[in-house]
């Protein structure tokens, strides 16, 4: 019994050291990405350039709550990629808003740093999973990326409710089998759709 107890104690100590190390690495990565994103946030459209679209959003809190648990962001990367991002923090109120806001902020920083969408979502999942072990919580993700020149749009979904695209007289439905970010340590890759 003593031997088993000492092995468990050693395992817990090693696990805690690994967690501290991973937290430190993510904190450093966050600082680097924050600094990189700060340099990019001042980018303005070239003189005379007309925006490709106008985006509006309305977020409504759950009945009885003061804040909405969803976060929406629209931005453009230096490579000219237009991004529309919607995250839904599980639960409601301020705790859900913090989760969805963190999800959007991290994913935006990854994309603006030039990281491709699939690796960015994989890294986001790992970060949210690590955070979830101590604080709980996870978020769904809907990410739409549009290449302005080609007009091609890619959709990425992680655990989100179905999305609908209406073009002309037809409607297409996009669903997700992938779990929300931070829920699984080895998730399915995010569902992708090309429009």
Coordinates of N, CA and C in Angstrom, one line a residue, residues 40 43-46 49-53 75-84 111-114 116 144-153:
X40 N -0.7 44.6 -35.9 CA -1.6 44.5 -37.1 C -2.9 45.2 -37.0
X43 N -4.0 48.3 -39.1 CA -4.0 48.3 -40.6 C -5.4 48.8 -41.1
X44 N -5.3 49.8 -42.0 CA -6.5 50.4 -42.6 C -6.6 50.1 -44.0
X45 N -7.8 50.1 -44.6 CA -7.9 49.8 -46.0 C -7.2 50.9 -46.8
X46 N -6.7 50.5 -48.0 CA -6.0 51.4 -48.9 C -6.9 52.5 -49.3
X49 N -10.2 52.1 -51.4 CA -10.7 50.7 -51.4 C -12.1 50.7 -50.8
X50 N -12.9 49.9 -51.5 CA -14.3 49.8 -51.1 C -14.4 48.5 -50.3
X51 N -15.0 48.5 -49.1 CA -15.2 47.2 -48.4 C -16.0 46.2 -49.2
X52 N -15.6 44.9 -49.0 CA -16.3 43.9 -49.7 C -17.7 43.7 -49.2
X53 N -18.0 44.0 -48.0 CA -19.3 43.8 -47.4 C -19.4 44.6 -46.2
X75 N -13.0 40.6 -39.0 CA -11.8 41.3 -39.2 C -11.1 40.8 -40.5
X76 N -10.1 41.5 -40.9 CA -9.3 41.2 -42.1 C -7.9 41.0 -41.7
X77 N -7.3 39.9 -42.3 CA -5.8 39.6 -42.0 C -5.0 40.4 -43.0
X78 N -3.7 40.5 -42.8 CA -2.8 41.2 -43.7 C -2.8 40.5 -45.1
X79 N -3.1 39.2 -45.1 CA -3.1 38.5 -46.4 C -4.3 38.8 -47.2
X80 N -5.2 39.6 -46.6 CA -6.5 40.0 -47.3 C -7.6 39.0 -47.1
X81 N -7.5 38.1 -46.1 CA -8.5 37.2 -45.8 C -9.5 37.8 -44.9
X82 N -10.8 37.8 -45.3 CA -11.9 38.3 -44.4 C -12.4 37.2 -43.5
X83 N -12.5 37.5 -42.2 CA -12.9 36.5 -41.2 C -14.1 36.9 -40.5
X84 N -15.0 36.0 -40.3 CA -16.2 36.2 -39.5 C -16.2 35.1 -38.5
X111 N -5.0 33.7 -36.3 CA -5.3 33.9 -37.7 C -4.5 35.2 -38.2
X112 N -4.5 36.2 -37.4 CA -3.8 37.4 -37.8 C -2.3 37.2 -37.8
X113 N -1.8 36.3 -37.0 CA -0.4 36.0 -37.0 C 0.0 35.1 -38.2
X114 N -1.0 34.7 -39.0 CA -0.7 34.0 -40.2 C -0.8 32.5 -40.1
X116 N -2.6 29.0 -40.2 CA -3.7 28.4 -41.0 C -4.9 28.0 -40.1
X144 N -16.0 31.7 -40.6 CA -16.1 31.8 -42.0 C -14.9 32.6 -42.5
X145 N -14.2 32.1 -43.6 CA -13.1 32.8 -44.1 C -13.4 33.1 -45.6
X146 N -13.2 34.3 -46.1 CA -13.5 34.6 -47.5 C -12.3 35.2 -48.1
X147 N -11.9 34.6 -49.3 CA -10.9 35.2 -50.1 C -11.5 36.2 -51.0
X148 N -11.2 37.4 -50.9 CA -11.9 38.5 -51.7 C -11.7 38.3 -53.2
X149 N -10.5 38.0 -53.6 CA -10.3 37.9 -55.0 C -11.1 36.8 -55.7
X150 N -11.1 35.6 -55.1 CA -11.9 34.5 -55.7 C -13.3 34.4 -55.2
X151 N -13.7 35.1 -54.1 CA -15.0 35.0 -53.6 C -15.3 33.7 -52.9
X152 N -14.3 32.8 -52.8 CA -14.5 31.5 -52.1 C -14.6 31.7 -50.6
X153 N -15.5 31.0 -50.0 CA -15.7 31.1 -48.6 C -15.5 29.7 -48.0

